[in-house]
mmCIF file of C-alpha atoms in Angstrom:
data_model
loop_
_atom_site.group_PDB
_atom_site.id
_atom_site.type_symbol
_atom_site.label_atom_id
_atom_site.label_comp_id
_atom_site.label_asym_id
_atom_site.label_seq_id
_atom_site.Cartn_x
_atom_site.Cartn_y
_atom_site.Cartn_z
ATOM 1 C CA MET G 1 113.076 139.988 124.989
ATOM 2 C CA SER G 2 113.565 137.166 122.555
ATOM 3 C CA ARG G 3 111.777 133.907 123.281
ATOM 4 C CA LEU G 4 113.874 131.160 124.917
ATOM 5 C CA GLN G 5 112.845 127.607 124.132
ATOM 6 C CA VAL G 6 114.688 124.800 125.953
ATOM 7 C CA VAL G 7 114.555 121.350 124.556
ATOM 8 C CA SER G 8 115.333 118.338 126.705
ATOM 9 C CA GLY G 9 114.524 114.592 126.757
ATOM 10 C CA LYS G 10 115.735 111.208 127.794
ATOM 11 C CA GLY G 11 118.911 110.018 125.898
ATOM 12 C CA GLY G 12 118.041 108.427 122.673
ATOM 13 C CA THR G 13 114.761 110.260 122.144
ATOM 14 C CA GLY G 14 116.212 112.545 119.519
ATOM 15 C CA LYS G 15 116.147 115.902 121.532
ATOM 16 C CA THR G 16 118.941 117.433 119.550
ATOM 17 C CA THR G 17 117.088 116.568 116.270
ATOM 18 C CA VAL G 18 113.951 118.137 117.603
ATOM 19 C CA ALA G 19 115.757 121.241 118.772
ATOM 20 C CA ALA G 20 117.281 121.640 115.279
ATOM 21 C CA ALA G 21 114.005 121.084 113.497
ATOM 22 C CA LEU G 22 112.305 123.607 115.887
ATOM 23 C CA ALA G 23 114.963 126.239 115.082
ATOM 24 C CA LEU G 24 114.359 125.751 111.359
ATOM 25 C CA ALA G 25 110.472 125.902 111.837
ATOM 26 C CA LEU G 26 110.785 129.163 113.820
ATOM 27 C CA ALA G 27 113.116 130.858 111.314
ATOM 28 C CA ARG G 28 110.327 131.803 108.970
ATOM 29 C CA GLU G 29 109.275 134.998 107.321
ATOM 30 C CA GLY G 30 112.595 136.811 108.007
ATOM 31 C CA LYS G 31 112.953 135.558 111.616
ATOM 32 C CA ARG G 32 116.367 134.833 113.072
ATOM 33 C CA THR G 33 116.864 131.926 115.519
ATOM 34 C CA LEU G 34 119.910 131.005 117.513
ATOM 35 C CA LEU G 35 120.422 127.313 118.232
ATOM 36 C CA VAL G 36 122.570 126.819 121.330
ATOM 37 C CA GLU G 37 124.448 123.662 122.318
ATOM 38 C CA VAL G 38 125.692 123.272 125.921
ATOM 39 C CA GLU G 39 126.874 119.702 126.275
ATOM 40 C CA GLY G 40 130.014 119.806 124.148
ATOM 41 C CA ARG G 41 128.947 116.907 121.887
ATOM 42 C CA GLN G 42 128.834 118.832 118.532
ATOM 43 C CA GLY G 43 125.562 117.027 117.780
ATOM 44 C CA LEU G 44 124.183 120.024 115.950
ATOM 45 C CA ALA G 45 127.171 120.242 113.593
ATOM 46 C CA GLN G 46 126.732 116.671 112.635
ATOM 47 C CA LEU G 47 123.062 117.158 112.012
ATOM 48 C CA PHE G 48 123.586 120.116 109.643
ATOM 49 C CA GLY G 49 126.597 118.496 108.013
ATOM 50 C CA ALA G 50 128.850 121.325 109.127
ATOM 51 C CA GLU G 51 132.247 121.629 110.740
ATOM 52 C CA ALA G 52 132.594 121.705 114.544
ATOM 53 C CA LEU G 53 130.860 124.727 115.887
ATOM 54 C CA PRO G 54 133.251 127.311 117.493
ATOM 55 C CA TYR G 55 132.573 129.417 120.465
ATOM 56 C CA GLU G 56 130.913 132.105 118.301
ATOM 57 C CA GLU G 57 127.599 132.499 116.604
ATOM 58 C CA ARG G 58 127.625 131.194 113.019
ATOM 59 C CA LYS G 59 124.849 130.908 110.391
ATOM 60 C CA ILE G 60 124.219 127.285 109.771
ATOM 61 C CA ALA G 61 121.059 127.062 107.716
ATOM 62 C CA VAL G 62 118.247 129.075 106.165
ATOM 63 C CA ALA G 63 114.582 128.427 106.469
ATOM 64 C CA PRO G 64 112.518 127.082 103.614
ATOM 65 C CA GLY G 65 112.060 129.858 101.120
ATOM 66 C CA GLY G 66 115.261 131.427 102.328
ATOM 67 C CA SER G 67 113.615 134.236 104.274
ATOM 68 C CA GLY G 68 114.745 133.181 107.685
ATOM 69 C CA GLU G 69 118.158 132.330 109.221
ATOM 70 C CA VAL G 70 119.343 129.811 111.837
ATOM 71 C CA PHE G 71 122.518 130.569 113.705
ATOM 72 C CA ALA G 72 124.275 128.096 116.061
ATOM 73 C CA LEU G 73 126.568 128.369 118.918
ATOM 74 C CA ALA G 74 128.508 125.681 120.969
ATOM 75 C CA ILE G 75 128.928 127.144 124.503
ATOM 76 C CA ASP G 76 132.046 126.162 126.207
ATOM 77 C CA ALA G 77 132.167 126.704 129.942
ATOM 78 C CA GLU G 78 135.881 127.578 129.995
ATOM 79 C CA ARG G 79 135.381 130.331 127.387
ATOM 80 C CA ALA G 80 132.264 131.460 129.097
ATOM 81 C CA LEU G 81 134.132 131.872 132.400
ATOM 82 C CA LEU G 82 136.814 133.885 130.609
ATOM 83 C CA ASP G 83 134.099 136.224 129.256
ATOM 84 C CA TYR G 84 132.622 136.413 132.693
ATOM 85 C CA LEU G 85 135.986 137.299 134.217
ATOM 86 C CA GLN G 86 136.546 139.976 131.621
ATOM 87 C CA MET G 87 133.045 141.371 131.951
ATOM 88 C CA PHE G 88 133.073 141.785 135.714
ATOM 89 C CA TYR G 89 136.749 141.928 136.624
ATOM 90 C CA LYS G 90 138.523 143.194 133.503
ATOM 91 C CA LEU G 91 141.224 140.574 133.819
ATOM 92 C CA GLY G 92 142.274 140.539 130.269
ATOM 93 C CA SER G 93 145.561 138.711 129.914
ATOM 94 C CA ALA G 94 145.367 137.660 133.489
ATOM 95 C CA GLY G 95 142.364 135.585 132.616
ATOM 96 C CA ARG G 96 144.320 133.816 129.849
ATOM 97 C CA ALA G 97 147.024 133.097 132.502
ATOM 98 C CA LEU G 98 144.456 131.563 134.807
ATOM 99 C CA LYS G 99 143.469 129.219 131.924
ATOM 100 C CA LYS G 100 147.075 128.058 131.531
ATOM 101 C CA LEU G 101 147.408 127.390 135.214
ATOM 102 C CA GLY G 102 144.259 125.280 135.158
ATOM 103 C CA ALA G 103 142.384 127.451 137.588
ATOM 104 C CA ILE G 104 139.376 127.575 135.312
ATOM 105 C CA ASP G 105 138.941 123.780 135.335
ATOM 106 C CA PHE G 106 139.460 123.891 139.137
ATOM 107 C CA ALA G 107 136.758 126.475 139.607
ATOM 108 C CA THR G 108 134.147 124.819 137.538
ATOM 109 C CA THR G 109 134.957 121.410 139.133
ATOM 110 C CA ILE G 110 134.685 122.477 142.796
ATOM 111 C CA ALA G 111 131.580 124.566 141.962
ATOM 112 C CA PRO G 112 129.554 122.703 139.402
ATOM 113 C CA GLY G 113 126.665 125.068 139.938
ATOM 114 C CA LEU G 114 128.973 127.861 138.661
ATOM 115 C CA ARG G 115 129.386 125.825 135.383
ATOM 116 C CA ASP G 116 125.588 125.745 134.857
ATOM 117 C CA VAL G 117 125.383 129.517 135.499
ATOM 118 C CA LEU G 118 127.997 130.171 132.843
ATOM 119 C CA LEU G 119 126.250 127.886 130.218
ATOM 120 C CA THR G 120 122.754 129.123 130.853
ATOM 121 C CA GLY G 121 123.998 132.728 131.245
ATOM 122 C CA LYS G 122 125.516 132.771 127.767
ATOM 123 C CA ALA G 123 122.147 131.678 126.265
ATOM 124 C CA CYS G 124 120.205 134.186 128.325
ATOM 125 C CA GLU G 125 122.572 136.949 127.212
ATOM 126 C CA ALA G 126 121.716 136.176 123.609
ATOM 127 C CA VAL G 127 117.985 136.437 124.590
ATOM 128 C CA ARG G 128 118.446 139.875 125.918
ATOM 129 C CA ARG G 129 120.857 141.209 123.304
ATOM 130 C CA LYS G 130 119.864 144.099 121.118
ATOM 131 C CA ASP G 131 121.419 145.676 117.992
ATOM 132 C CA LYS G 132 122.289 149.261 117.538
ATOM 133 C CA ALA G 133 118.757 150.097 116.441
ATOM 134 C CA GLY G 134 117.414 148.746 119.733
ATOM 135 C CA ARG G 135 115.901 145.611 118.196
ATOM 136 C CA TYR G 136 116.464 142.183 119.638
ATOM 137 C CA VAL G 137 119.145 140.394 117.619
ATOM 138 C CA TYR G 138 117.245 137.031 117.631
ATOM 139 C CA ASP G 139 113.543 136.332 117.581
ATOM 140 C CA HIS G 140 114.087 132.921 119.204
ATOM 141 C CA VAL G 141 116.837 131.222 121.010
ATOM 142 C CA ILE G 142 116.604 127.398 121.136
ATOM 143 C CA MET G 143 118.774 125.554 123.704
ATOM 144 C CA ASP G 144 119.635 121.928 123.183
ATOM 145 C CA ALA G 145 119.802 121.156 126.842
ATOM 146 C CA PRO G 146 120.902 118.274 129.069
ATOM 147 C CA PRO G 147 118.730 115.207 129.387
ATOM 148 C CA THR G 148 115.497 115.179 131.354
ATOM 149 C CA GLY G 149 117.038 113.664 134.522
ATOM 150 C CA ARG G 150 119.232 116.677 134.871
ATOM 151 C CA ILE G 151 117.170 119.503 133.325
ATOM 152 C CA THR G 152 115.640 120.938 136.402
ATOM 153 C CA ARG G 153 118.889 121.206 138.370
ATOM 154 C CA PHE G 154 120.619 122.654 135.287
ATOM 155 C CA LEU G 155 118.084 125.413 134.837
ATOM 156 C CA ASN G 156 117.481 126.103 138.512
ATOM 157 C CA VAL G 157 120.825 127.854 138.755
ATOM 158 C CA ASN G 158 119.662 130.302 141.510
ATOM 159 C CA ASP G 159 119.533 127.387 143.971
ATOM 160 C CA GLU G 160 122.707 125.963 142.757
ATOM 161 C CA VAL G 161 124.766 129.045 143.518
ATOM 162 C CA ALA G 162 123.013 129.944 146.748
ATOM 163 C CA GLY G 163 125.816 128.358 148.744
ATOM 164 C CA LEU G 164 128.452 129.922 146.674
ATOM 165 C CA ALA G 165 127.565 133.568 146.671
ATOM 166 C CA ARG G 166 124.627 135.419 148.314
ATOM 167 C CA PHE G 167 125.679 138.747 146.835
ATOM 168 C CA GLY G 168 128.099 140.154 144.247
ATOM 169 C CA PRO G 169 128.547 139.497 140.493
ATOM 170 C CA ILE G 170 127.922 135.780 140.641
ATOM 171 C CA HIS G 171 124.730 136.181 142.644
ATOM 172 C CA ASN G 172 123.509 138.988 140.288
ATOM 173 C CA GLN G 173 124.317 136.876 137.265
ATOM 174 C CA ALA G 174 122.262 133.970 138.590
ATOM 175 C CA GLN G 175 119.439 136.349 139.429
ATOM 176 C CA ALA G 176 119.522 137.706 135.882
ATOM 177 C CA VAL G 177 119.480 134.166 134.403
ATOM 178 C CA MET G 178 116.516 133.092 136.574
ATOM 179 C CA LYS G 179 114.552 136.210 135.521
ATOM 180 C CA VAL G 180 114.844 134.913 131.913
ATOM 181 C CA LEU G 181 114.281 131.308 132.648
ATOM 182 C CA LYS G 182 111.093 131.940 134.617
ATOM 183 C CA SER G 183 109.674 134.650 132.324
ATOM 184 C CA PRO G 184 106.517 134.100 130.181
ATOM 185 C CA GLU G 185 108.738 134.143 127.106
ATOM 186 C CA THR G 186 110.513 130.919 128.082
ATOM 187 C CA ALA G 187 109.232 127.399 127.678
ATOM 188 C CA VAL G 188 110.882 123.942 128.452
ATOM 189 C CA HIS G 189 109.836 121.315 125.973
ATOM 190 C CA LEU G 190 110.418 117.618 126.599
ATOM 191 C CA VAL G 191 110.995 115.071 123.890
ATOM 192 C CA THR G 192 109.967 111.464 124.384
ATOM 193 C CA LEU G 193 109.216 108.225 122.607
ATOM 194 C CA LEU G 194 106.016 106.017 123.029
ATOM 195 C CA GLU G 195 107.908 103.758 125.310
ATOM 196 C CA GLU G 196 107.510 103.206 129.054
ATOM 197 C CA MET G 197 110.852 104.444 130.296
ATOM 198 C CA PRO G 198 110.989 107.719 128.234
ATOM 199 C CA VAL G 199 107.337 108.530 129.057
ATOM 200 C CA GLN G 200 107.910 107.937 132.815
ATOM 201 C CA GLU G 201 111.033 110.185 132.786
ATOM 202 C CA THR G 202 109.060 112.834 130.978
ATOM 203 C CA ALA G 203 106.322 112.649 133.680
ATOM 204 C CA ASP G 204 108.944 112.922 136.398
ATOM 205 C CA GLY G 205 110.640 115.805 134.555
ATOM 206 C CA ILE G 206 107.417 117.746 134.243
ATOM 207 C CA ALA G 207 106.708 117.249 137.997
ATOM 208 C CA GLU G 208 110.140 118.485 138.907
ATOM 209 C CA LEU G 209 110.038 121.474 136.548
ATOM 210 C CA ARG G 210 106.635 122.622 138.019
ATOM 211 C CA GLU G 211 107.921 122.208 141.595
ATOM 212 C CA ALA G 212 110.873 124.414 140.755
ATOM 213 C CA GLY G 213 108.530 127.014 139.219
ATOM 214 C CA LEU G 214 110.084 126.573 135.696
ATOM 215 C CA PRO G 215 107.754 126.977 132.715
ATOM 216 C CA VAL G 216 106.789 123.717 131.078
ATOM 217 C CA GLY G 217 106.087 124.000 127.306
ATOM 218 C CA ARG G 218 105.097 121.008 125.262
ATOM 219 C CA VAL G 219 105.712 117.365 124.972
ATOM 220 C CA VAL G 220 107.022 116.238 121.600
ATOM 221 C CA VAL G 221 106.623 112.564 120.873
ATOM 222 C CA ASN G 222 109.401 111.745 118.435
ATOM 223 C CA MET G 223 109.918 108.837 115.884
ATOM 224 C CA VAL G 224 106.252 107.818 115.834
ATOM 225 C CA ARG G 225 105.922 104.674 113.653
ATOM 226 C CA PRO G 226 102.869 104.345 111.432
ATOM 227 C CA HIS G 227 100.083 101.824 112.008
ATOM 228 C CA HIS G 228 99.794 99.527 109.028
ATOM 229 C CA LEU G 229 96.880 97.553 110.175
ATOM 230 C CA ASP G 230 93.240 98.637 110.724
ATOM 231 C CA GLU G 231 91.310 97.720 113.831
ATOM 232 C CA ASP G 232 89.613 94.716 112.371
ATOM 233 C CA THR G 233 92.943 93.375 111.172
ATOM 234 C CA LEU G 234 94.570 93.978 114.540
ATOM 235 C CA ARG G 235 91.724 92.013 116.230
ATOM 236 C CA THR G 236 92.386 89.266 113.683
ATOM 237 C CA ALA G 237 95.993 89.115 114.571
ATOM 238 C CA ALA G 238 95.160 88.469 118.202
ATOM 239 C CA GLY G 239 93.190 85.301 117.425
ATOM 240 C CA ASP G 240 93.675 81.941 115.525
ATOM 241 C CA HIS G 241 92.720 82.772 111.993
ATOM 242 C CA ARG G 242 95.186 80.624 110.094
ATOM 243 C CA ALA G 243 92.663 79.159 107.710
ATOM 244 C CA GLU G 244 91.107 82.569 106.762
ATOM 245 C CA VAL G 245 94.465 84.125 106.194
ATOM 246 C CA ALA G 246 95.708 81.252 104.040
ATOM 247 C CA LYS G 247 92.620 81.434 101.905
ATOM 248 C CA ALA G 248 92.920 85.229 101.555
ATOM 249 C CA LEU G 249 96.563 84.836 100.427
ATOM 250 C CA SER G 250 95.603 82.184 97.935
ATOM 251 C CA ARG G 251 92.880 84.352 96.504
ATOM 252 C CA ALA G 252 95.474 87.069 96.071
ATOM 253 C CA GLY G 253 97.516 84.696 93.864
ATOM 254 C CA LEU G 254 100.196 83.692 96.366
ATOM 255 C CA GLY G 255 99.802 79.900 95.875
ATOM 256 C CA GLY G 256 97.659 77.186 97.417
ATOM 257 C CA ALA G 257 96.044 77.462 100.795
ATOM 258 C CA ARG G 258 96.272 73.713 101.566
ATOM 259 C CA ARG G 259 98.880 72.397 103.942
ATOM 260 C CA GLY G 260 102.296 72.775 102.412
ATOM 261 C CA GLY G 261 101.214 75.304 99.811
ATOM 262 C CA LEU G 262 102.953 78.631 99.407
ATOM 263 C CA ALA G 263 100.131 80.638 100.846
ATOM 264 C CA GLU G 264 99.936 78.294 103.901
ATOM 265 C CA ARG G 265 103.657 78.561 104.513
ATOM 266 C CA LEU G 266 103.288 82.394 104.608
ATOM 267 C CA VAL G 267 100.714 82.339 107.273
ATOM 268 C CA ASP G 268 102.920 81.840 110.360
ATOM 269 C CA PRO G 269 105.404 84.647 109.610
ATOM 270 C CA LEU G 270 102.654 87.004 108.609
ATOM 271 C CA LEU G 271 100.637 86.294 111.833
ATOM 272 C CA THR G 272 103.752 86.651 113.903
ATOM 273 C CA GLN G 273 104.549 90.056 112.434
ATOM 274 C CA ALA G 274 100.862 91.082 112.848
ATOM 275 C CA ALA G 275 100.799 89.997 116.477
ATOM 276 C CA GLU G 276 103.962 91.933 117.255
ATOM 277 C CA HIS G 277 102.560 95.031 115.451
ATOM 278 C CA ALA G 278 99.264 94.692 117.484
ATOM 279 C CA SER G 279 101.270 94.407 120.739
ATOM 280 C CA ARG G 280 103.292 97.543 119.979
ATOM 281 C CA VAL G 281 100.104 99.406 119.046
ATOM 282 C CA GLU G 282 98.612 98.523 122.368
ATOM 283 C CA LEU G 283 101.737 99.551 124.292
ATOM 284 C CA GLU G 284 101.701 102.906 122.469
ATOM 285 C CA ARG G 285 98.083 103.499 123.292
ATOM 286 C CA ALA G 286 98.860 102.917 127.035
ATOM 287 C CA GLN G 287 101.733 105.473 126.796
ATOM 288 C CA ARG G 288 99.531 108.084 124.969
ATOM 289 C CA THR G 289 97.096 107.552 127.899
ATOM 290 C CA VAL G 290 99.834 108.401 130.384
ATOM 291 C CA LEU G 291 100.958 111.424 128.378
ATOM 292 C CA ALA G 292 97.302 112.707 128.099
ATOM 293 C CA GLY G 293 97.146 112.714 131.880
ATOM 294 C CA LEU G 294 100.086 115.179 132.158
ATOM 295 C CA ASP G 295 98.017 118.126 131.257
ATOM 296 C CA VAL G 296 100.639 119.347 128.734
ATOM 297 C CA PRO G 297 100.084 119.922 124.995
ATOM 298 C CA THR G 298 101.443 116.918 123.144
ATOM 299 C CA TYR G 299 102.565 116.766 119.515
ATOM 300 C CA GLU G 300 103.921 113.970 117.442
ATOM 301 C CA LEU G 301 106.775 113.699 114.871
ATOM 302 C CA PRO G 302 107.019 110.665 112.458
ATOM 303 C CA LEU G 303 109.875 108.177 112.261
ATOM 304 C CA LEU G 304 111.763 109.091 109.016
ATOM 305 C CA GLY G 305 113.865 105.942 108.764
ATOM 306 C CA ALA G 306 117.459 105.129 109.570
ATOM 307 C CA GLY G 307 119.675 108.140 110.285
ATOM 308 C CA MET G 308 118.942 111.833 109.892
ATOM 309 C CA ASP G 309 120.037 114.314 107.265
ATOM 310 C CA LEU G 310 119.369 117.966 106.465
ATOM 311 C CA GLY G 311 116.456 116.928 104.330
ATOM 312 C CA GLY G 312 114.946 115.115 107.215
ATOM 313 C CA LEU G 313 115.300 118.172 109.476
ATOM 314 C CA TYR G 314 113.422 120.333 106.943
ATOM 315 C CA GLN G 315 110.681 117.685 106.854
ATOM 316 C CA LEU G 316 110.420 117.553 110.680
ATOM 317 C CA ALA G 317 110.376 121.437 110.661
ATOM 318 C CA LYS G 318 107.524 121.453 108.227
ATOM 319 C CA GLU G 319 105.584 119.089 110.406
ATOM 320 C CA LEU G 320 106.111 121.207 113.528
ATOM 321 C CA ARG G 321 104.774 124.231 111.719
ATOM 322 C CA LYS G 322 101.709 122.219 110.490
ATOM 323 C CA GLN G 323 100.950 121.310 114.054
ATOM 324 C CA SER G 324 101.473 124.933 115.113
ATOM 325 C CA VAL G 325 104.254 123.847 117.546
ATOM 326 C CA ALA G 326 106.619 126.544 116.085
ATOM 327 C CA GLU G 327 104.854 129.684 117.275
#
């Protein structure tokens, strides 16, 4: 069976970016990865500068060196339900008629658990699929999943459909999905920032996943900003050192250190920025301490500046490989 890697995270943490970079990092040395989107946002297409993804697997990128391939798929619950109806009930044109009548929207609205079964089921089918030679089609399947607050319920489809069907095709499909999701070949990674709310949501998400018996993978701290000041300078920023800073600026050729001089006028804005930086560093240390207590391997990705392009994805993929995350 291929490996399934689910990527979740609080909104705004860059989970889609991390999922895309992970797919690139894993597609090395001839490996094939499938990147799956389940929320209908077309975020993957935007990241790769491609047209909107259809409901079919399409090659979207190659790994550095050109030896591996990344395919992508946007799963649509309606199309997945039509596939399901055709697979188990051979409805054919009758299934298309149901679509026109709005029966498919009705079914997934009154039974939202069924919608999750369809979305996760399509990804799990790709995990199990083999070619004519008996080899798995993909080495890795990466799912860009819903946010952390919904991830456990989304993945725990067996419980979701328990009230819908206790036997029959839907029940069997849910059982097959859960067999994949709880296998040793599956991992659920959570993306966070070094901020209080995302870290707390990550901690809550890990607790919920563990309680549901779902496999927790790694925590990826995204958009980590560099520390520009050493420890001595950070301590200086916390105290009143106007005179020393003014003299240092003057010695550097930035004007006079006396009151009203250029160097002296630069002191306040510089000390303000340094104090803000020191405060941020302290807050980030506190969040790292919380993450360390979760007993989950934690990795960090740097902030690459405003926006994200394909070059940035390759850079993050390289960083993931360097940290042995993409294994």
